[in-house]
Amino acid sequence: MTTATAGKGLEGIVAANSGICWIDGDAGVLAYRGMDIHELAEHSTFEETTYLLWNGKLPTAPQLEEFKKHLAAARRIDVRVIDLLRSLPTTGTPMEVLRTAVSALSFYDSDEYDNTHEGNVRKGNRLTSQIAMIVAIYDRLRKGKNIIEADPSLSHAANFLWMLNGERPSETATKTLDIALILHADHELNASTFAARVIAATLSDIHSAITGAIGALKGPLHGGANEAVMRLLYDIDKTGKEPVEYVKDLIAKKQKIMGFGHRVYKTEDPRATHLRRMSEQLSRDSGQHKWYDWSRAIELYINSEKKLNANVDFYSASTYTMLGIDVDLFTPIFAVSRIAGWTAHVIEQLDDNRLIRPRAEYIGPGYPNHWVPVENR
Amino acid sequence: MTTATAGKGLEGIVAANSGICWIDGDAGVLAYRGMDIHELAEHSTFEETTYLLWNGKLPTAPQLEEFKKHLAAARRIDVRVIDLLRSLPTTGTPMEVLRTAVSALSFYDSDEYDNTHEGNVRKGNRLTSQIAMIVAIYDRLRKGKNIIEADPSLSHAANFLWMLNGERPSETATKTLDIALILHADHELNASTFAARVIAATLSDIHSAITGAIGALKGPLHGGANEAVMRLLYDIDKTGKEPVEYVKDLIAKKQKIMGFGHRVYKTEDPRATHLRRMSEQLSRDSGQHKWYDWSRAIELYINSEKKLNANVDFYSASTYTMLGIDVDLFTPIFAVSRIAGWTAHVIEQLDDNRLIRPRAEYIGPGYPNHWVPVENR
């Protein structure tokens, strides 16, 4: 057998053919099914973008209506999963809750054993609606609030904010979240999506793949980065220090400043462009200037000192905070969006499947390293 | 950025350096930390082998005693996880139950937020004991039986059989299971282990990594294969057909016969050697000849017709059945063993971590594929 050694972390290794997401890291281009993320952010909705990711093309008007109807109809969760949410300690993180609850959803999915393309579309549909609901419901439960019934007349983004806050969201809030969901919906073979494909490729099931993906997204090197950005901003607020001075101190202590740089993008992350714009807009509208102003000052400093660009995580922190979302919901909201891409990738993997099973370069004790009886060790 | 295209499914691609497992597929060698699987199967125990996998060398007598004491002391599960097991529908598969329960264990692990080497060893220790307990407890619950208390005086294999059956296991049964656990404990970058490393590399937590690994192991192309072998043997029993004729019919219908061939081994899977021997021994001891005899006849036929060798899954089916274990517990028992290797790999990944993030070769619609208003589609 011929083996080729990959860069550490499979950097630069092509692990799959995929028709879902095109990234040109040098030019700063991100496109879903060939469609530029800037056009989608400007014109599309999360529902339409999800349809595009799953089906390869934009829906016609009747197709879009039907798709939205299916998503709204899937806003139902078995009462036993709600009971599970009630039973989990509030000391856990919302990502552990989401991982556990999504794993439990498979017991109550009527298509559980259907691993066909169509079966997985139906399950992806339910998971898309259910993940958003679980995040909102658990946040209310842990705060001792009542559960808000889903409203099928609302868009995906608006229904999420409604179930989270129990108030009709403003148009600005809905639009901002909708764009954030579009921006996070897919990003080729990022770690969580790759984990989902590795799991799906054993011909396991989509709930297993998505549960694994949620576990990967939980990591601070992946979905957890925007939480870290906001915790930095909160630390600055608490200490009353000047933001750039605060960051200089951290760098002097060899601490990594999260929200900058990206393995794939060598220029600005195109998603950051929109999140910066929305953060600035919310800052103006709300009069809460500090989060945007401090973020911008830090960005300019890191840009000039480290030659690193803000990535998708940097401005999503201040954006979500100005929308009134708790910091430990940032990564769950990433999952609320990325389920669109995860589902697209699981379906694509299974449409032309092969087990994903690389090799390791062995660097341990030489063979044969003989066993010896315990008294002779 | 330079990219290299890997074979589909990352075949032949080296994705990590690892000192845990050495496989020479051409020579049919499997070794943990350089130690041949044949020597371990003959002389070692699951506990000693687990210590070897985690620490790189065999334990001294006091080290082994202490390790066994820790494993026995970890035979405790929070009552809320037991309540969760009681609440799950008996219509689910034991692998879904295990995936969900292991995800829930993180809420009650005192080292939950400790992602250090030592913290993960402690959590691996608990997970090793707890996974075995969950499998045994759920099987009794779904059968309406009482839960059996763990017995700290018993070995890992014996305690599992005790908690599963509520009777003291025979020496033969304990020894057979212990060897099966040694044989399944690690296998380099198999799909579930690779999934665990992809998840851990985001700096998520070991419960996320193991939950994802369980989801991958659940797949019929991975851990589910020995279940499929046993279902074939049951079908032969039910129809009363001659085993080789039955298999010939399946092949004529283009159906895959599970339990044969391996991506890595080009000669006999060294684990199959031991499982065949144990299956034959149990067949003689129990007087239940058919499962071994039919397996052997099918093996000889596939060997001569297809030039494929039996793999680890083929004889584990008849072996577990003669131990009185239900067919849908075969894959969970694989997890009872593989947690040793998963833990070793998560710890090794985190000792020298880099995010695992390959690229995809884009084959979708050309860029730019412009967005058009819905009325113009």
Short mmCIF file of C-alpha atoms in Angstrom, two decimals, chain A residues 22-367:
data_model
loop_
_atom_site.label_atom_id
_atom_site.label_comp_id
_atom_site.label_asym_id
_atom_site.label_seq_id
_atom_site.Cartn_x
_atom_site.Cartn_y
_atom_site.Cartn_z
CA TRP A 22 -16.33 27.05 -2.73
CA ILE A 23 -13.67 28.94 -0.81
CA ASP A 24 -10.87 30.90 -2.43
CA GLY A 25 -8.78 31.72 0.62
CA ASP A 26 -6.34 33.93 -1.28
CA ALA A 27 -9.06 36.05 -2.86
CA GLY A 28 -11.35 35.99 0.20
CA VAL A 29 -14.23 34.36 -1.64
CA LEU A 30 -16.87 32.17 0.00
CA ALA A 31 -19.68 30.80 -2.14
CA TYR A 32 -22.44 28.27 -1.52
CA ARG A 33 -23.15 26.23 -4.67
CA GLY A 34 -21.15 28.85 -6.56
CA MET A 35 -23.22 31.75 -5.17
CA ASP A 36 -21.19 34.47 -3.52
CA ILE A 37 -21.81 34.91 0.21
CA HIS A 38 -22.11 38.69 -0.34
CA GLU A 39 -25.04 38.23 -2.72
CA LEU A 40 -26.69 35.76 -0.36
CA ALA A 41 -26.20 38.03 2.66
CA GLU A 42 -27.73 40.91 0.73
CA HIS A 43 -30.66 39.18 -0.97
CA SER A 44 -31.38 35.75 0.48
CA THR A 45 -32.91 34.34 3.66
CA PHE A 46 -31.74 31.49 5.88
CA GLU A 47 -34.54 29.28 4.57
CA GLU A 48 -33.69 29.96 0.92
CA THR A 49 -29.97 29.48 1.61
CA THR A 50 -30.67 26.15 3.33
CA TYR A 51 -32.69 25.02 0.32
CA LEU A 52 -29.80 26.07 -1.93
CA LEU A 53 -27.28 24.13 0.16
CA TRP A 54 -29.39 20.97 0.18
CA ASN A 55 -30.63 21.05 -3.41
CA GLY A 56 -27.85 22.75 -5.34
CA LYS A 57 -30.04 25.53 -6.72
CA LEU A 58 -32.34 28.32 -5.61
CA PRO A 59 -35.98 27.34 -5.10
CA THR A 60 -38.81 28.57 -7.29
CA ALA A 61 -41.56 30.47 -5.46
CA PRO A 62 -43.72 27.34 -4.86
CA GLN A 63 -40.66 25.29 -3.83
CA LEU A 64 -39.66 27.95 -1.32
CA GLU A 65 -43.18 28.15 0.09
CA GLU A 66 -43.32 24.38 0.50
CA PHE A 67 -39.88 24.26 2.11
CA LYS A 68 -40.79 26.97 4.61
CA LYS A 69 -44.04 25.16 5.38
CA HIS A 70 -42.11 21.94 6.11
CA LEU A 71 -39.67 23.75 8.38
CA ALA A 72 -42.49 25.46 10.28
CA ALA A 73 -44.39 22.16 10.59
CA ALA A 74 -41.25 20.55 12.04
CA ARG A 75 -41.31 22.96 15.00
CA ARG A 76 -42.36 20.17 17.33
CA ILE A 77 -40.31 18.27 19.89
CA ASP A 78 -41.42 15.12 21.69
CA VAL A 79 -42.39 15.92 25.26
CA ARG A 80 -39.86 13.34 26.50
CA VAL A 81 -37.02 15.41 25.05
CA ILE A 82 -38.44 18.47 26.82
CA ASP A 83 -38.51 16.40 30.02
CA LEU A 84 -34.87 15.50 29.39
CA LEU A 85 -34.03 19.22 29.05
CA ARG A 86 -35.79 19.89 32.35
CA SER A 87 -33.83 17.11 34.06
CA LEU A 88 -30.35 18.30 33.04
CA PRO A 89 -28.43 20.33 35.64
CA THR A 90 -28.23 24.05 34.91
CA THR A 91 -24.52 23.85 35.71
CA GLY A 92 -23.86 22.30 32.30
CA THR A 93 -23.07 24.29 29.18
CA PRO A 94 -25.77 24.79 26.53
CA MET A 95 -23.54 22.91 24.05
CA GLU A 96 -23.56 19.78 26.24
CA VAL A 97 -27.32 20.14 26.50
CA LEU A 98 -27.65 20.44 22.74
CA ARG A 99 -25.34 17.45 22.14
CA THR A 100 -27.33 15.28 24.56
CA ALA A 101 -30.76 16.42 23.36
CA VAL A 102 -29.94 15.96 19.67
CA SER A 103 -28.71 12.46 20.45
CA ALA A 104 -32.02 11.78 22.21
CA LEU A 105 -34.10 13.13 19.28
CA SER A 106 -33.34 10.02 17.23
CA PHE A 107 -35.54 7.90 19.51
CA TYR A 108 -38.57 9.92 18.48
CA ASP A 109 -37.87 10.46 14.78
CA SER A 110 -40.18 8.41 12.59
CA ASP A 111 -37.48 8.20 9.90
CA GLU A 112 -34.82 7.00 12.32
CA TYR A 113 -33.91 3.90 10.30
CA ASP A 114 -34.29 5.53 6.89
CA ASN A 115 -30.78 6.42 5.69
CA THR A 116 -31.84 7.25 2.12
CA HIS A 117 -31.31 10.68 0.53
CA GLU A 118 -35.02 11.51 1.01
CA GLY A 119 -35.07 10.19 4.58
CA ASN A 120 -32.09 12.34 5.48
CA VAL A 121 -33.67 15.43 3.90
CA ARG A 122 -36.73 14.88 6.09
CA LYS A 123 -34.56 14.37 9.18
CA GLY A 124 -32.40 17.38 8.27
CA ASN A 125 -35.56 19.42 8.03
CA ARG A 126 -36.64 18.37 11.52
CA LEU A 127 -33.15 18.81 12.98
CA THR A 128 -32.96 22.33 11.54
CA SER A 129 -36.17 23.33 13.33
CA GLN A 130 -35.51 21.29 16.48
CA ILE A 131 -31.96 22.50 17.15
CA ALA A 132 -33.15 26.13 17.18
CA MET A 133 -36.01 25.18 19.52
CA ILE A 134 -33.78 23.24 21.93
CA VAL A 135 -31.42 26.20 22.28
CA ALA A 136 -34.29 28.60 22.99
CA ILE A 137 -36.22 26.24 25.29
CA TYR A 138 -33.20 25.30 27.41
CA ASP A 139 -32.21 28.94 27.86
CA ARG A 140 -35.68 29.73 29.20
CA LEU A 141 -35.80 26.64 31.40
CA ARG A 142 -32.47 27.41 33.03
CA LYS A 143 -33.70 30.94 33.76
CA GLY A 144 -36.91 29.62 35.32
CA LYS A 145 -39.05 31.02 32.51
CA ASN A 146 -41.98 29.36 30.73
CA ILE A 147 -41.55 27.65 27.38
CA ILE A 148 -42.84 29.71 24.44
CA GLU A 149 -44.84 27.86 21.79
CA ALA A 150 -43.39 27.97 18.29
CA ASP A 151 -45.18 30.30 15.88
CA PRO A 152 -45.47 28.76 12.40
CA SER A 153 -46.21 32.17 10.86
CA LEU A 154 -42.70 33.43 11.67
CA SER A 155 -39.47 32.95 9.74
CA HIS A 156 -36.81 30.64 11.17
CA ALA A 157 -34.79 33.54 12.62
CA ALA A 158 -37.86 35.35 13.99
CA ASN A 159 -39.29 32.19 15.55
CA PHE A 160 -35.98 31.50 17.28
CA LEU A 161 -35.89 35.01 18.81
CA TRP A 162 -39.57 34.71 19.74
CA MET A 163 -39.04 31.37 21.51
CA LEU A 164 -35.89 32.72 23.19
CA ASN A 165 -37.27 36.03 24.43
CA GLY A 166 -41.03 35.61 24.50
CA GLU A 167 -41.42 38.92 22.66
CA ARG A 168 -41.93 39.70 19.01
CA PRO A 169 -38.45 40.51 17.67
CA SER A 170 -37.82 43.81 15.90
CA GLU A 171 -37.27 43.78 12.16
CA THR A 172 -33.64 44.79 12.68
CA ALA A 173 -33.02 41.96 15.14
CA THR A 174 -34.66 39.40 12.85
CA LYS A 175 -32.76 40.64 9.79
CA THR A 176 -29.44 40.71 11.66
CA LEU A 177 -29.85 37.18 12.97
CA ASP A 178 -31.07 35.94 9.59
CA ILE A 179 -27.93 37.28 7.90
CA ALA A 180 -25.73 35.81 10.65
CA LEU A 181 -27.40 32.42 10.06
CA ILE A 182 -26.73 32.72 6.31
CA LEU A 183 -23.06 33.59 6.94
CA HIS A 184 -22.49 30.61 9.27
CA ALA A 185 -24.50 28.03 7.32
CA ASP A 186 -21.58 26.26 5.67
CA HIS A 187 -17.83 26.41 5.39
CA GLU A 188 -16.66 23.36 3.44
CA LEU A 189 -14.69 20.78 5.48
CA ASN A 190 -14.40 22.65 8.77
CA ALA A 191 -13.79 20.35 11.74
CA SER A 192 -17.42 19.79 12.75
CA THR A 193 -18.57 19.14 9.18
CA PHE A 194 -15.63 16.82 8.63
CA ALA A 195 -16.51 14.95 11.86
CA ALA A 196 -20.09 14.62 10.61
CA ARG A 197 -18.87 13.14 7.31
CA VAL A 198 -16.48 10.70 9.04
CA ILE A 199 -19.36 9.46 11.21
CA ALA A 200 -21.92 9.32 8.38
CA ALA A 201 -19.47 7.41 6.16
CA THR A 202 -19.71 4.34 8.44
CA LEU A 203 -23.40 4.27 7.33
CA SER A 204 -24.39 5.27 10.84
CA ASP A 205 -27.28 7.76 11.00
CA ILE A 206 -27.65 11.54 10.66
CA HIS A 207 -28.39 11.99 14.39
CA SER A 208 -25.04 10.36 15.19
CA ALA A 209 -23.29 12.58 12.64
CA ILE A 210 -24.88 15.79 13.93
CA THR A 211 -24.31 14.85 17.58
CA GLY A 212 -20.61 14.40 16.78
CA ALA A 213 -20.54 17.68 14.85
CA ILE A 214 -22.02 19.53 17.84
CA GLY A 215 -19.28 18.01 20.01
CA ALA A 216 -16.63 19.32 17.59
CA LEU A 217 -18.21 22.76 17.26
CA LYS A 218 -18.09 23.06 21.06
CA GLY A 219 -14.28 23.34 20.97
CA PRO A 220 -12.65 26.77 21.51
CA LEU A 221 -10.61 26.31 18.29
CA HIS A 222 -13.87 26.01 16.33
CA GLY A 223 -17.30 27.32 17.35
CA GLY A 224 -16.18 28.46 20.77
CA ALA A 225 -14.07 31.34 19.46
CA ASN A 226 -16.73 34.08 19.45
CA GLU A 227 -17.52 33.31 23.09
CA ALA A 228 -13.84 33.92 23.85
CA VAL A 229 -13.98 37.26 21.99
CA MET A 230 -16.94 38.43 24.06
CA ARG A 231 -15.33 37.30 27.31
CA LEU A 232 -12.34 39.47 26.37
CA LEU A 233 -14.65 42.46 25.80
CA TYR A 234 -16.35 41.81 29.14
CA ASP A 235 -12.95 41.64 30.87
CA ILE A 236 -12.04 45.00 29.38
CA ASP A 237 -15.35 46.41 30.63
CA LYS A 238 -14.82 45.01 34.12
CA THR A 239 -11.23 46.20 34.50
CA GLY A 240 -11.91 49.61 32.94
CA LYS A 241 -8.67 49.38 30.98
CA GLU A 242 -8.10 50.91 27.57
CA PRO A 243 -8.95 48.10 25.06
CA VAL A 244 -5.76 48.24 22.95
CA GLU A 245 -3.58 48.43 26.08
CA TYR A 246 -5.44 45.45 27.49
CA VAL A 247 -4.81 43.43 24.33
CA LYS A 248 -1.13 44.50 24.24
CA ASP A 249 -0.74 43.13 27.78
CA LEU A 250 -2.30 39.81 26.78
CA ILE A 251 0.00 39.51 23.77
CA ALA A 252 3.01 40.28 25.98
CA LYS A 253 1.85 37.37 28.18
CA LYS A 254 1.83 35.15 25.04
CA GLN A 255 -1.94 34.83 25.11
CA LYS A 256 -3.77 34.20 21.86
CA ILE A 257 -6.35 36.85 20.88
CA MET A 258 -9.33 34.95 19.50
CA GLY A 259 -11.28 36.05 16.43
CA PHE A 260 -8.29 36.72 14.18
CA GLY A 261 -6.73 34.78 11.34
CA HIS A 262 -8.04 31.68 9.60
CA ARG A 263 -6.35 28.59 8.23
CA VAL A 264 -8.08 29.04 4.88
CA TYR A 265 -8.42 32.82 4.38
CA LYS A 266 -5.24 34.75 3.75
CA THR A 267 -7.22 37.96 3.22
CA GLU A 268 -10.33 39.24 5.04
CA ASP A 269 -12.87 36.57 5.91
CA PRO A 270 -15.81 37.70 3.72
CA ARG A 271 -18.21 36.91 6.57
CA ALA A 272 -16.42 39.39 8.83
CA THR A 273 -17.31 42.21 6.42
CA HIS A 274 -21.03 41.73 7.08
CA LEU A 275 -20.71 41.12 10.80
CA ARG A 276 -18.63 44.31 11.19
CA ARG A 277 -21.24 46.27 9.29
CA MET A 278 -24.09 44.83 11.39
CA SER A 279 -22.21 45.37 14.63
CA GLU A 280 -21.65 49.03 13.68
CA GLN A 281 -25.30 49.44 12.69
CA LEU A 282 -26.59 47.93 15.95
CA SER A 283 -24.15 50.11 17.86
CA ARG A 284 -25.62 53.22 16.25
CA ASP A 285 -29.24 52.07 16.61
CA SER A 286 -28.91 50.97 20.22
CA GLY A 287 -26.61 53.68 21.51
CA GLN A 288 -24.49 50.90 23.10
CA HIS A 289 -21.30 52.11 21.46
CA LYS A 290 -18.60 50.43 23.48
CA TRP A 291 -18.74 46.86 22.10
CA TYR A 292 -18.37 47.94 18.51
CA ASP A 293 -15.90 50.75 19.23
CA TRP A 294 -13.62 48.53 21.31
CA SER A 295 -13.83 45.73 18.75
CA ARG A 296 -12.87 48.11 15.98
CA ALA A 297 -9.92 49.53 17.93
CA ILE A 298 -8.63 46.03 18.71
CA GLU A 299 -9.09 44.96 15.09
CA LEU A 300 -7.08 47.91 13.76
CA TYR A 301 -4.32 47.22 16.27
CA ILE A 302 -4.06 43.46 15.54
CA ASN A 303 -4.26 44.25 11.85
CA SER A 304 -1.29 46.57 11.90
CA GLU A 305 0.77 44.75 14.54
CA LYS A 306 0.14 41.10 13.69
CA LYS A 307 -1.01 41.37 10.07
CA LEU A 308 -4.00 39.25 11.03
CA ASN A 309 -7.55 39.90 9.82
CA ALA A 310 -10.72 39.62 11.84
CA ASN A 311 -12.54 36.37 11.12
CA VAL A 312 -16.22 35.42 11.34
CA ASP A 313 -16.03 35.12 15.13
CA PHE A 314 -14.71 38.57 15.91
CA TYR A 315 -17.72 40.75 15.17
CA SER A 316 -20.34 38.08 15.79
CA ALA A 317 -19.49 38.52 19.49
CA SER A 318 -20.52 42.19 19.69
CA THR A 319 -23.38 41.65 17.22
CA TYR A 320 -25.01 38.89 19.28
CA THR A 321 -24.46 40.79 22.51
CA MET A 322 -26.25 43.86 21.14
CA LEU A 323 -29.10 41.52 20.14
CA GLY A 324 -29.37 40.65 23.84
CA ILE A 325 -28.10 37.07 23.44
CA ASP A 326 -26.15 35.48 26.32
CA VAL A 327 -22.51 34.75 25.62
CA ASP A 328 -22.80 30.99 26.17
CA LEU A 329 -25.48 30.83 23.46
CA PHE A 330 -23.11 32.07 20.74
CA THR A 331 -21.82 28.58 19.89
CA PRO A 332 -25.30 27.01 20.08
CA ILE A 333 -26.47 29.70 17.61
CA PHE A 334 -23.59 28.70 15.35
CA ALA A 335 -25.12 25.20 15.45
CA VAL A 336 -28.59 26.65 14.74
CA SER A 337 -27.10 27.86 11.45
CA ARG A 338 -24.50 25.19 10.62
CA ILE A 339 -27.07 22.37 10.76
CA ALA A 340 -27.90 23.52 7.21
CA GLY A 341 -24.36 22.77 6.02
CA TRP A 342 -23.93 19.64 8.15
CA THR A 343 -27.07 18.15 6.63
CA ALA A 344 -25.97 19.04 3.10
CA HIS A 345 -22.60 17.34 3.71
CA VAL A 346 -24.06 14.19 5.30
CA ILE A 347 -26.43 13.80 2.34
CA GLU A 348 -23.62 14.41 -0.16
CA GLN A 349 -21.36 11.92 1.64
CA LEU A 350 -24.01 9.21 1.55
CA ASP A 351 -24.88 9.83 -2.10
CA ASP A 352 -21.42 8.51 -3.04
CA ASN A 353 -20.08 6.95 0.11
CA ARG A 354 -16.75 5.46 1.09
CA LEU A 355 -15.57 4.83 4.66
CA ILE A 356 -13.17 7.59 5.78
CA ARG A 357 -10.22 5.73 7.27
CA PRO A 358 -6.76 7.31 7.02
CA ARG A 359 -3.54 5.82 8.40
CA ALA A 360 -1.16 6.92 11.15
CA GLU A 361 2.62 7.17 10.94
CA TYR A 362 3.78 4.92 13.76
CA ILE A 363 6.27 6.56 16.11
CA GLY A 364 5.96 4.29 19.17
CA PRO A 365 8.12 1.53 20.66
CA GLY A 366 9.71 -0.76 18.07
CA TYR A 367 8.08 -4.01 17.05
#
